[in-house]
Amino acid sequence: VHLFDIDIPGKITFIESKTLTAGETPTVVDTDVGRIGIGICYDLRFQELAMIYAARGAHLLCYPGAFNMTTGPLHWELLQRARAADNQLYVATCSPARDAGAGYVAWGHSTLIGPFGEVLATTEHEEAIIIAEIDYSVIELRRANLPLLKQRRGDIYQLVDIQRLNSQ
């Protein structure tokens, strides 16, 4: 949905909008393993998109991504944990292994985060596969213990899901 157009002087400049078009629709899919919200890389930075996925009943958010060596060490895990904790659901990310000789060097560190923001499984920067169990009943337990959804202040702020509004 979001395009990665950045310029960090002396570090990295990357302008996706020169070659790509932004997405227009948040994507939620029903699978044998649950309802999954899909974002790509830079989408991880936008809490509003994750909130829409949660409102649409997603239990797991998946973000394939390739954060770089500038933003990866600072933000990759932090943003995953924030999206999971803010929405009390699971977040899974996958990243390419790091190739130090490539023109664009990925941070790596594919990860699975639990609904309290806890790291359940992670890799380093090499090729690896994460196999982990996800217990969706933990989501309801976390939401019962810390009822964020019930305590949101719709009288002060609102998230508007345009697609849902237009379909009503």
Short mmCIF file of C-alpha atoms in Angstrom, two decimals:
data_model
loop_
_atom_site.label_atom_id
_atom_site.label_comp_id
_atom_site.label_asym_id
_atom_site.label_seq_id
_atom_site.Cartn_x
_atom_site.Cartn_y
_atom_site.Cartn_z
CA VAL A 1 0.00 0.00 0.00
CA HIS A 2 2.74 2.46 1.01
CA LEU A 3 5.81 3.32 -1.06
CA PHE A 4 9.29 3.55 0.40
CA ASP A 5 10.55 6.97 -0.70
CA ILE A 6 13.35 8.04 1.62
CA ASP A 7 16.52 10.07 1.62
CA ILE A 8 18.81 9.75 4.63
CA PRO A 9 21.85 11.89 3.72
CA GLY A 10 25.09 9.96 3.78
CA LYS A 11 23.23 6.67 4.34
CA ILE A 12 20.59 5.68 1.79
CA THR A 13 18.27 7.10 -0.84
CA PHE A 14 15.55 4.86 -2.18
CA ILE A 15 12.58 6.00 -4.25
CA GLU A 16 10.09 3.19 -4.93
CA SER A 17 7.66 5.60 -6.59
CA LYS A 18 10.02 5.83 -9.58
CA THR A 19 9.25 2.22 -10.49
CA LEU A 20 6.23 1.07 -8.45
CA THR A 21 2.64 2.15 -7.91
CA ALA A 22 1.15 2.29 -4.43
CA GLY A 23 -1.47 -0.27 -3.50
CA GLU A 24 -5.06 0.83 -3.09
CA THR A 25 -6.67 -1.88 -0.99
CA PRO A 26 -5.78 -3.42 2.37
CA THR A 27 -5.61 -7.19 1.86
CA VAL A 28 -7.06 -9.71 4.31
CA VAL A 29 -7.23 -13.38 3.33
CA ASP A 30 -8.98 -16.32 4.95
CA THR A 31 -6.77 -19.40 5.08
CA ASP A 32 -6.74 -22.80 6.74
CA VAL A 33 -4.53 -21.28 9.45
CA GLY A 34 -6.68 -18.23 10.12
CA ARG A 35 -7.50 -14.76 8.86
CA ILE A 36 -4.33 -12.97 7.75
CA GLY A 37 -3.68 -9.30 6.99
CA ILE A 38 -0.96 -8.77 4.40
CA GLY A 39 1.36 -5.79 4.23
CA ILE A 40 4.62 -5.38 2.39
CA CYS A 41 7.80 -4.01 3.97
CA TYR A 42 7.20 -0.26 4.46
CA ASP A 43 3.54 -0.92 5.40
CA LEU A 44 4.86 -2.14 8.76
CA ARG A 45 5.45 1.51 9.71
CA PHE A 46 1.76 2.44 9.50
CA GLN A 47 -0.29 1.55 12.58
CA GLU A 48 -3.52 2.60 10.88
CA LEU A 49 -3.22 -0.20 8.33
CA ALA A 50 -2.61 -2.76 11.08
CA MET A 51 -5.66 -1.42 12.96
CA ILE A 52 -7.81 -1.88 9.86
CA TYR A 53 -6.62 -5.48 9.57
CA ALA A 54 -7.44 -6.09 13.23
CA ALA A 55 -10.89 -4.48 12.80
CA ARG A 56 -11.48 -6.82 9.85
CA GLY A 57 -10.80 -9.81 12.08
CA ALA A 58 -7.20 -10.68 11.23
CA HIS A 59 -5.39 -12.78 13.84
CA LEU A 60 -2.02 -12.62 12.11
CA LEU A 61 -0.32 -9.85 10.16
CA CYS A 62 2.34 -10.92 7.66
CA TYR A 63 4.89 -8.52 6.28
CA PRO A 64 7.51 -9.73 3.82
CA GLY A 65 10.12 -7.00 3.86
CA ALA A 66 13.70 -6.01 3.31
CA PHE A 67 14.62 -3.29 5.78
CA ASN A 68 18.13 -2.04 5.07
CA MET A 69 21.23 -1.73 7.22
CA THR A 70 20.32 1.85 8.22
CA THR A 71 16.71 1.39 9.35
CA GLY A 72 16.76 -2.34 10.07
CA PRO A 73 18.80 -2.33 13.28
CA LEU A 74 16.73 0.52 14.72
CA HIS A 75 13.20 -0.19 13.54
CA TRP A 76 12.59 -3.72 12.19
CA GLU A 77 11.90 -5.53 15.48
CA LEU A 78 10.58 -2.42 17.23
CA LEU A 79 7.83 -1.89 14.64
CA GLN A 80 6.84 -5.57 14.61
CA ARG A 81 6.50 -5.60 18.37
CA ALA A 82 4.54 -2.34 18.33
CA ARG A 83 2.06 -3.58 15.69
CA ALA A 84 1.53 -6.83 17.63
CA ALA A 85 1.13 -5.14 21.03
CA ASP A 86 -1.03 -2.27 19.75
CA ASN A 87 -3.46 -4.65 18.07
CA GLN A 88 -3.03 -7.68 20.32
CA LEU A 89 -2.42 -10.14 17.51
CA TYR A 90 0.46 -12.05 15.94
CA VAL A 91 2.92 -10.48 13.51
CA ALA A 92 5.16 -12.51 11.23
CA THR A 93 7.88 -11.05 9.03
CA CYS A 94 10.21 -12.59 6.52
CA SER A 95 13.29 -10.95 5.12
CA PRO A 96 15.91 -11.95 2.59
CA ALA A 97 19.18 -13.18 3.98
CA ARG A 98 21.87 -10.53 4.06
CA ASP A 99 24.14 -10.31 1.02
CA ALA A 100 26.85 -7.82 1.96
CA GLY A 101 27.95 -7.58 -1.68
CA ALA A 102 24.53 -6.61 -3.04
CA GLY A 103 23.60 -3.10 -4.14
CA TYR A 104 20.85 -3.13 -1.51
CA VAL A 105 21.81 -4.92 1.69
CA ALA A 106 18.89 -6.33 3.69
CA TRP A 107 18.96 -6.45 7.49
CA GLY A 108 17.50 -9.97 7.64
CA HIS A 109 16.01 -11.13 10.95
CA SER A 110 12.73 -12.83 10.02
CA THR A 111 10.58 -12.89 13.16
CA LEU A 112 7.35 -14.07 14.80
CA ILE A 113 5.86 -11.78 17.45
CA GLY A 114 3.09 -12.70 19.91
CA PRO A 115 0.02 -10.61 20.79
CA PHE A 116 1.69 -9.03 23.83
CA GLY A 117 4.63 -7.85 21.71
CA GLU A 118 6.89 -10.72 22.77
CA VAL A 119 9.42 -12.19 20.34
CA LEU A 120 8.45 -15.85 19.89
CA ALA A 121 10.99 -16.77 17.23
CA THR A 122 13.62 -14.95 15.22
CA THR A 123 16.52 -15.54 12.88
CA GLU A 124 19.73 -13.65 12.37
CA HIS A 125 20.75 -12.48 8.91
CA GLU A 126 21.49 -15.86 7.31
CA GLU A 127 19.09 -18.07 5.37
CA ALA A 128 16.77 -19.78 7.84
CA ILE A 129 13.25 -21.08 8.29
CA ILE A 130 11.07 -20.37 11.32
CA ILE A 131 8.64 -23.10 12.33
CA ALA A 132 6.48 -22.12 15.29
CA GLU A 133 3.03 -22.80 16.68
CA ILE A 134 0.54 -19.98 16.87
CA ASP A 135 -2.21 -20.29 19.47
CA TYR A 136 -4.98 -17.88 18.53
CA SER A 137 -6.68 -18.39 21.91
CA VAL A 138 -3.85 -16.30 23.39
CA ILE A 139 -5.22 -13.30 21.48
CA GLU A 140 -8.52 -13.44 23.36
CA LEU A 141 -6.71 -13.97 26.65
CA ARG A 142 -4.53 -10.90 26.06
CA ARG A 143 -7.54 -8.84 25.00
CA ALA A 144 -9.44 -9.91 28.13
CA ASN A 145 -6.48 -9.05 30.39
CA LEU A 146 -5.81 -5.71 28.71
CA PRO A 147 -9.03 -4.59 26.94
CA LEU A 148 -7.53 -1.98 24.62
CA LEU A 149 -10.31 -2.24 22.04
CA LYS A 150 -12.99 -1.52 24.63
CA GLN A 151 -10.96 1.35 26.07
CA ARG A 152 -10.32 3.20 22.81
CA ARG A 153 -11.81 6.68 22.89
CA GLY A 154 -14.02 6.87 19.81
CA ASP A 155 -15.42 10.12 21.19
CA ILE A 156 -11.97 11.72 20.73
CA TYR A 157 -10.43 9.91 17.75
CA GLN A 158 -11.57 7.45 15.11
CA LEU A 159 -10.07 5.21 12.48
CA VAL A 160 -12.15 5.25 9.33
CA ASP A 161 -12.02 2.20 7.07
CA ILE A 162 -13.09 3.73 3.75
CA GLN A 163 -13.58 0.33 2.07
CA ARG A 164 -15.93 -0.84 4.82
CA LEU A 165 -17.83 2.47 4.75
CA ASN A 166 -18.31 2.25 0.98
CA SER A 167 -19.58 -1.33 1.18
CA GLN A 168 -22.33 -0.55 3.69
#
